Tab-separated table of C-alpha atoms in Angstrom:
chain	number	residue	atom	x	y	z
A	249	MET	CA	133.300	105.007	74.420
A	250	ARG	CA	133.993	101.485	75.468
A	251	ARG	CA	131.015	101.962	77.973
A	252	TRP	CA	128.766	102.946	75.048
A	253	LEU	CA	129.507	100.307	72.722
A	254	SER	CA	129.129	97.380	75.275
A	255	VAL	CA	125.941	98.866	76.732
A	256	ALA	CA	124.268	99.429	73.436
A	257	ALA	CA	125.174	95.955	72.457
A	258	ASP	CA	123.121	94.534	75.697
A	259	ALA	CA	120.480	97.128	74.924
A	260	LEU	CA	120.042	95.728	71.362
A	261	ASP	CA	120.159	91.942	72.526
A	262	GLN	CA	117.368	92.836	74.862
A	263	HIS	CA	115.206	94.236	72.566
A	264	GLN	CA	116.125	92.044	69.385
A	265	ASN	CA	112.983	90.271	69.180
A	266	GLU	CA	111.071	93.130	69.023
A	267	LEU	CA	112.934	95.182	66.389
A	268	ASN	CA	112.762	91.482	64.325
A	269	ALA	CA	109.263	91.721	64.551
A	270	LEU	CA	109.628	95.127	63.141
A	271	ASN	CA	111.672	94.314	60.320
A	272	VAL	CA	109.961	95.528	56.823
A	273	PHE	CA	112.616	97.323	54.851
A	274	PRO	CA	114.386	96.398	52.963
A	275	VAL	CA	112.784	92.976	53.155
A	276	ALA	CA	110.670	91.323	55.904
A	277	ASP	CA	113.128	88.711	56.996
A	278	ALA	CA	112.690	89.644	60.624
A	279	ASP	CA	116.694	90.116	61.782
A	280	THR	CA	117.119	93.270	62.000
A	281	GLY	CA	117.440	93.497	65.918
A	282	THR	CA	119.734	90.166	65.798
A	283	ASN	CA	121.836	91.721	62.756
A	284	MET	CA	122.526	94.947	65.093
A	285	ALA	CA	123.070	93.470	68.047
A	286	ILE	CA	125.845	91.422	66.733
A	287	THR	CA	127.716	94.032	64.482
A	288	VAL	CA	127.628	96.582	67.582
A	289	ARG	CA	128.960	93.596	69.895
A	290	ALA	CA	131.619	93.175	67.230
A	291	GLY	CA	132.719	97.028	67.913
A	292	ALA	CA	132.163	96.546	71.878
A	293	GLN	CA	134.613	93.453	71.579
A	294	ALA	CA	137.331	95.401	69.550
A	295	ALA	CA	137.149	98.260	71.901
A	296	GLU	CA	138.162	96.353	74.886
A	297	MET	CA	141.516	94.818	73.137
A	298	VAL	CA	142.447	98.341	72.187
A	299	ASN	CA	144.747	100.420	74.357
A	300	THR	CA	144.713	104.137	73.357
A	301	SER	CA	143.788	107.417	74.386
A	302	LEU	CA	142.476	108.488	71.174
A	303	VAL	CA	138.666	108.696	70.339
A	304	GLY	CA	139.284	108.808	66.756
A	305	GLU	CA	141.400	105.932	66.723
A	306	LEU	CA	138.631	104.323	68.801
A	307	PHE	CA	135.595	104.977	65.999
A	308	GLU	CA	138.243	103.946	63.003
A	309	ILE	CA	139.381	100.698	64.816
A	310	CYS	CA	135.707	99.524	66.024
A	311	GLY	CA	134.451	101.050	62.792
A	312	ARG	CA	136.734	98.839	61.137
A	313	HIS	CA	136.062	95.769	63.157
A	314	CYS	CA	132.225	96.506	62.474
A	315	LEU	CA	132.114	96.616	59.056
A	316	GLU	CA	134.559	93.364	58.985
A	317	GLU	CA	131.719	91.474	61.248
A	318	ALA	CA	128.994	93.160	60.148
A	319	LYS	CA	125.574	91.314	59.742
A	320	GLY	CA	122.807	92.283	57.336
A	321	ASN	CA	121.869	95.968	55.841
A	322	SER	CA	121.036	97.342	59.291
A	323	GLY	CA	124.431	96.000	60.471
A	324	THR	CA	126.415	97.131	57.989
A	325	LEU	CA	125.169	100.670	57.652
A	326	PHE	CA	125.527	101.500	61.664
A	327	ALA	CA	129.399	100.477	60.925
A	328	VAL	CA	129.455	102.856	58.288
A	329	VAL	CA	128.324	105.155	60.508
A	330	LEU	CA	130.922	104.419	63.565
A	331	ALA	CA	133.956	104.131	60.864
A	332	GLY	CA	132.499	107.533	59.269
A	333	CYS	CA	132.603	109.280	62.856
A	334	ALA	CA	136.386	108.781	62.584
A	335	GLY	CA	138.149	111.357	60.481
A	336	PRO	CA	136.929	114.539	62.098
A	337	LEU	CA	137.747	113.029	65.754
A	338	ARG	CA	141.366	111.681	64.604
A	339	ASP	CA	143.950	113.677	66.895
A	340	GLU	CA	140.873	114.255	69.398
A	341	SER	CA	141.645	112.515	73.056
A	342	ARG	CA	137.773	113.794	74.069
A	343	LEU	CA	134.172	113.959	72.570
A	344	THR	CA	132.944	117.136	72.916
A	345	ALA	CA	129.682	118.446	71.378
A	346	PHE	CA	131.250	120.562	68.171
A	347	GLY	CA	133.339	117.584	67.501
A	348	PHE	CA	130.488	114.978	67.365
A	349	ALA	CA	129.136	116.802	65.071
A	350	ARG	CA	131.551	116.927	62.625
A	351	ALA	CA	131.876	113.717	63.033
A	352	LEU	CA	128.347	113.027	62.309
A	353	GLU	CA	128.433	115.099	59.278
A	354	HIS	CA	131.110	113.071	58.033
A	355	ALA	CA	129.763	109.651	58.872
A	356	ARG	CA	125.879	111.161	57.116
A	357	THR	CA	128.572	111.526	54.095
A	358	ARG	CA	130.059	107.764	54.365
A	359	VAL	CA	126.541	106.885	54.353
A	360	LEU	CA	125.612	108.305	51.374
A	361	GLY	CA	128.170	107.008	49.525
A	362	ALA	CA	127.767	103.383	50.633
A	363	LEU	CA	124.357	103.732	49.473
A	364	HIS	CA	123.451	102.793	45.944
A	365	ASP	CA	119.789	103.700	46.156
A	366	PRO	CA	118.981	105.796	49.451
A	367	VAL	CA	115.588	105.465	50.466
A	368	GLU	CA	113.644	107.931	53.114
A	369	GLY	CA	112.167	106.332	55.915
A	370	THR	CA	115.173	104.365	57.208
A	371	ILE	CA	118.272	104.355	58.952
A	372	LEU	CA	119.163	106.989	56.342
A	373	SER	CA	116.377	109.340	57.535
A	374	PHE	CA	117.585	109.107	61.080
A	375	VAL	CA	121.348	109.922	60.522
A	376	ASN	CA	120.205	112.854	58.227
A	377	ASP	CA	117.775	114.171	60.914
A	378	ILE	CA	120.233	114.104	63.885
A	379	THR	CA	123.103	115.260	61.824
A	380	ARG	CA	121.212	118.385	61.000
A	381	ALA	CA	120.335	119.037	64.824
A	382	ALA	CA	123.864	118.277	65.824
A	383	GLY	CA	125.185	120.898	62.864
A	384	ALA	CA	122.751	123.876	64.369
A	385	TRP	CA	123.936	123.102	67.760
A	386	GLU	CA	124.854	126.822	68.775
A	387	ASP	CA	126.795	126.216	71.844
A	388	ALA	CA	130.407	125.565	71.193
A	389	ASP	CA	131.328	125.286	74.529
A	390	ASP	CA	133.539	122.263	75.244
A	391	SER	CA	132.371	121.078	78.281
A	392	ASN	CA	131.049	117.829	79.181
A	393	LYS	CA	127.549	119.197	80.400
A	394	ASN	CA	127.262	120.640	76.759
A	395	LEU	CA	128.231	117.279	75.063
A	396	CYS	CA	125.325	115.613	77.380
A	397	ASN	CA	122.800	118.270	76.282
A	398	MET	CA	123.472	118.166	72.704
A	399	ILE	CA	122.868	114.498	72.625
A	400	GLU	CA	119.914	114.756	74.662
A	401	HIS	CA	118.609	116.643	72.229
A	402	LEU	CA	119.746	114.428	69.486
A	403	VAL	CA	117.587	111.807	71.365
A	404	GLY	CA	114.709	113.962	70.985
A	405	VAL	CA	115.137	114.899	67.422
A	406	GLY	CA	115.928	110.895	66.698
A	407	HIS	CA	112.379	109.801	68.487
A	408	LYS	CA	110.651	112.179	66.044
A	409	SER	CA	112.467	111.030	62.884
A	410	VAL	CA	111.479	107.415	63.935
A	411	ARG	CA	108.398	108.457	64.337
A	412	ARG	CA	108.053	109.756	60.830
A	413	THR	CA	109.405	106.477	59.104
A	414	SER	CA	105.867	105.167	59.630
A	415	THR	CA	104.645	107.841	56.772
A	416	GLN	CA	107.667	107.975	55.145
A	417	LEU	CA	108.141	104.324	53.569
A	418	GLU	CA	105.281	103.288	51.557
A	419	VAL	CA	105.056	99.598	53.074
A	420	LEU	CA	104.650	101.258	56.665
A	421	ARG	CA	101.820	103.286	55.811
A	422	ASP	CA	98.773	102.421	57.936
A	423	THR	CA	100.297	99.949	59.993
A	424	GLY	CA	101.273	102.097	63.254
A	425	ARG	CA	104.733	100.742	62.718
A	426	VAL	CA	108.150	102.289	62.638
A	427	ASP	CA	111.370	101.065	60.818
A	428	ALA	CA	113.117	98.832	63.013
A	429	GLY	CA	116.856	99.798	61.530
A	430	ALA	CA	116.198	103.530	62.366
A	431	LEU	CA	114.492	102.587	65.886
A	432	GLY	CA	117.709	100.787	66.773
A	433	MET	CA	120.335	103.493	66.134
A	434	LEU	CA	117.613	105.224	68.343
A	435	ILE	CA	118.180	102.834	70.888
A	436	ILE	CA	122.232	103.306	70.359
A	437	VAL	CA	122.346	106.896	70.531
A	438	ASP	CA	120.165	107.185	73.539
A	439	VAL	CA	122.598	104.628	75.389
A	440	LEU	CA	125.436	107.144	74.422
A	441	ALA	CA	123.275	110.135	76.185
A	442	HIS	CA	122.795	107.942	79.399
A	443	VAL	CA	126.770	106.693	79.204
A	444	VAL	CA	127.938	110.337	78.862
A	445	ARG	CA	125.682	111.648	81.631
A	446	GLY	CA	127.128	108.837	84.136
A	447	GLU	CA	123.566	106.975	84.161
A	448	GLU	CA	122.621	103.425	83.792
A	449	TYR	CA	120.324	102.928	79.904
A	450	PRO	CA	116.983	101.537	81.658
A	451	GLY	CA	116.410	100.026	78.723
A	452	ALA	CA	114.001	100.812	76.011
A	453	ASP	CA	111.009	99.661	77.235
A	454	GLU	CA	111.862	102.352	80.035
A	455	ARG	CA	112.377	105.194	77.692
A	456	PRO	CA	109.494	107.674	75.613
A	457	TYR	CA	109.563	105.694	72.792
A	458	ALA	CA	108.725	102.278	74.271
A	459	GLU	CA	105.436	102.491	72.861
A	460	LEU	CA	107.210	102.372	69.139
A	461	LEU	CA	108.366	98.638	69.995
A	462	VAL	CA	106.134	95.916	68.779
A	463	PRO	CA	105.500	92.979	71.295
A	464	GLN	CA	107.369	89.632	70.984
A	465	ILE	CA	104.624	87.621	69.681
A	466	ALA	CA	103.590	90.231	66.637
A	467	GLU	CA	103.725	88.972	63.225
A	468	PRO	CA	106.404	90.762	60.911
A	469	VAL	CA	104.792	93.270	58.533
A	470	ARG	CA	104.804	91.577	55.009
A	471	LYS	CA	105.262	93.880	51.960
A	472	SER	CA	103.185	94.371	49.129
A	473	ALA	CA	104.515	93.522	45.446
A	474	ALA	CA	102.185	95.573	44.441
A	475	GLU	CA	104.269	98.573	46.127
A	476	PRO	CA	105.655	100.140	42.790
A	477	SER	CA	108.804	101.562	44.459
A	478	ILE	CA	110.102	98.121	45.826
A	479	ALA	CA	108.259	95.781	43.239
A	480	ASP	CA	111.706	94.321	42.434
A	481	ARG	CA	112.729	93.575	45.638
A	482	ALA	CA	109.671	91.871	46.919
A	483	GLU	CA	110.219	89.712	43.624
A	484	ILE	CA	114.190	88.794	45.399
A	485	GLY	CA	112.411	88.743	48.821
A	486	GLU	CA	110.712	85.709	48.115
A	487	GLU	CA	113.359	83.227	47.344
A	488	GLY	CA	116.348	85.513	47.529
A	489	VAL	CA	119.505	85.829	49.189
A	490	GLU	CA	121.463	88.401	51.382
A	491	PHE	CA	125.022	88.096	49.967
A	492	MET	CA	127.858	89.835	52.205
A	493	CYS	CA	131.864	89.472	51.387
A	494	SER	CA	134.816	91.385	51.765
A	495	ILE	CA	136.803	91.955	48.493
A	496	GLU	CA	139.693	94.272	47.414
A	497	LEU	CA	139.751	96.439	44.635
A	498	ASP	CA	140.979	99.609	43.156
A	499	ALA	CA	138.648	102.375	42.767
A	500	LEU	CA	137.484	101.991	39.209
A	501	SER	CA	136.846	98.519	39.701
A	502	ALA	CA	134.513	99.110	42.684
A	503	ALA	CA	132.595	101.409	40.703
A	504	GLN	CA	132.303	99.003	37.940
A	505	VAL	CA	131.115	96.123	40.826
A	506	ARG	CA	128.657	98.577	42.442
A	507	HIS	CA	126.924	99.108	39.018
A	508	GLU	CA	126.776	95.524	37.974
A	509	LEU	CA	125.746	94.465	41.502
A	510	SER	CA	122.426	97.259	41.349
A	511	GLU	CA	121.654	95.658	38.236
A	512	ALA	CA	121.231	92.153	39.226
A	513	GLY	CA	119.694	92.620	42.556
A	514	ASP	CA	119.065	95.712	45.119
A	515	SER	CA	120.072	96.943	48.606
A	516	VAL	CA	123.287	97.529	47.544
A	517	ILE	CA	125.642	99.021	50.141
A	518	MET	CA	129.572	99.161	49.703
A	519	SER	CA	131.920	100.802	51.955
A	520	ALA	CA	135.682	100.898	52.332
A	521	VAL	CA	136.980	99.248	55.131
A	522	SER	CA	140.275	101.119	55.590
A	523	GLN	CA	141.681	104.235	53.981
A	524	ALA	CA	143.884	103.913	50.810
A	525	THR	CA	147.183	103.233	51.115
A	526	THR	CA	148.000	101.132	48.432
A	527	GLU	CA	146.037	101.113	44.982
A	528	LYS	CA	143.484	98.892	45.980
A	529	ILE	CA	141.693	98.977	49.593
A	530	ARG	CA	139.337	96.384	50.761
A	531	TRP	CA	135.479	96.650	50.597
A	532	LYS	CA	132.566	95.456	52.217
A	533	VAL	CA	129.889	94.224	50.145
A	534	HIS	CA	126.252	93.890	50.794
A	535	VAL	CA	123.606	92.976	48.392
A	536	HIS	CA	120.330	91.286	47.541
A	537	VAL	CA	120.193	88.722	44.798
A	538	ARG	CA	118.279	85.852	43.841
A	539	GLU	CA	120.992	83.507	44.043
A	540	VAL	CA	124.449	83.496	45.486
A	541	SER	CA	125.964	82.722	41.749
A	542	GLU	CA	124.978	86.146	40.588
A	543	ALA	CA	126.877	87.741	43.275
A	544	MET	CA	129.923	85.590	42.855
A	545	SER	CA	129.819	85.962	38.940
A	546	ILE	CA	129.938	89.936	39.421
A	547	LEU	CA	132.774	90.034	42.079
A	548	SER	CA	134.905	87.222	40.885
A	549	PRO	CA	136.397	88.540	37.554
A	550	TYR	CA	137.884	91.815	40.113
A	551	GLY	CA	139.131	89.897	42.618
A	552	LYS	CA	138.976	87.216	45.338
A	553	PRO	CA	135.607	87.551	47.707
A	554	VAL	CA	136.420	86.719	51.318
A	555	ASP	CA	134.507	86.280	54.467
A	556	ILE	CA	131.218	85.534	52.224
A	557	MET	CA	128.193	85.136	54.412
A	558	THR	CA	124.847	84.556	53.083
A	559	GLU	CA	121.189	84.262	54.689
A	560	PRO	CA	118.035	83.599	53.018
A	561	LEU	CA	115.822	86.375	52.601
A	562	SER	CA	112.609	84.304	53.666
A	563	ALA	CA	111.510	85.355	57.524
A	564	LYS	CA	113.634	83.692	60.181
A	565	GLU	CA	111.854	81.775	62.959
A	566	ASN	CA	112.374	83.532	66.536
């Protein structure tokens, strides 16, 4: 697992410009590849510092660290997936096909719980598709070979899932492009397949999905303000900001904050960073708003936001 996260971070670093160029949803701010690379790297760094023989504990610690350090919508969702895998593997010292299938189902539930407005044709669709495929895997053998076979199968399913995003997301139709976050997740899972087999990952440009990558000089696809399903997002995206922080909240306050953030902005993601041991727990918050003050005015009455990060939603220069 340590090798997986490290190699995945390297792979995303290598291809971040292509993924940035693909970035169009929820806003075309050209940073999906960078955000995913930074977030996965945080998990890899945490893994190197943790001395444990329990794979579930490693998932939990790395997932928690990823959530704390997550960048952007795509990075946050990867962190939620990683943290979500921990529960079913808590006492396991090795990963098996059956264990990974249960872990993915738990992660999918965490992703659905974190998203206020789930949208098909995104990382969510990719997670849904590979989770269903893992759950349908009939061979319950706990051998490493079976795990290899299942993850290879998930890579194939994930490849098809990423291709479908070009028709699932209205803004991508007729462009020939796919969702950047979903493609980033495919690279991460494909790296896992190579690591489990003990093989070197050759890079996405040497894999069957290489054609889905966009040349570095390509311009990001611009969203249409006329698209009804994301009209409000387009308005925020022109001059808005991406706001992220951590905050301690009880369950009732967390529900209220989620509702108020969804009224003020969009792309709301809220996920618990750790399991509840007291009345209040630490939450990771992600939202797109027109101004930072909007998010702060919602959060401040409930607690003190910390580790605040903000980024303009306009496309960034490479």
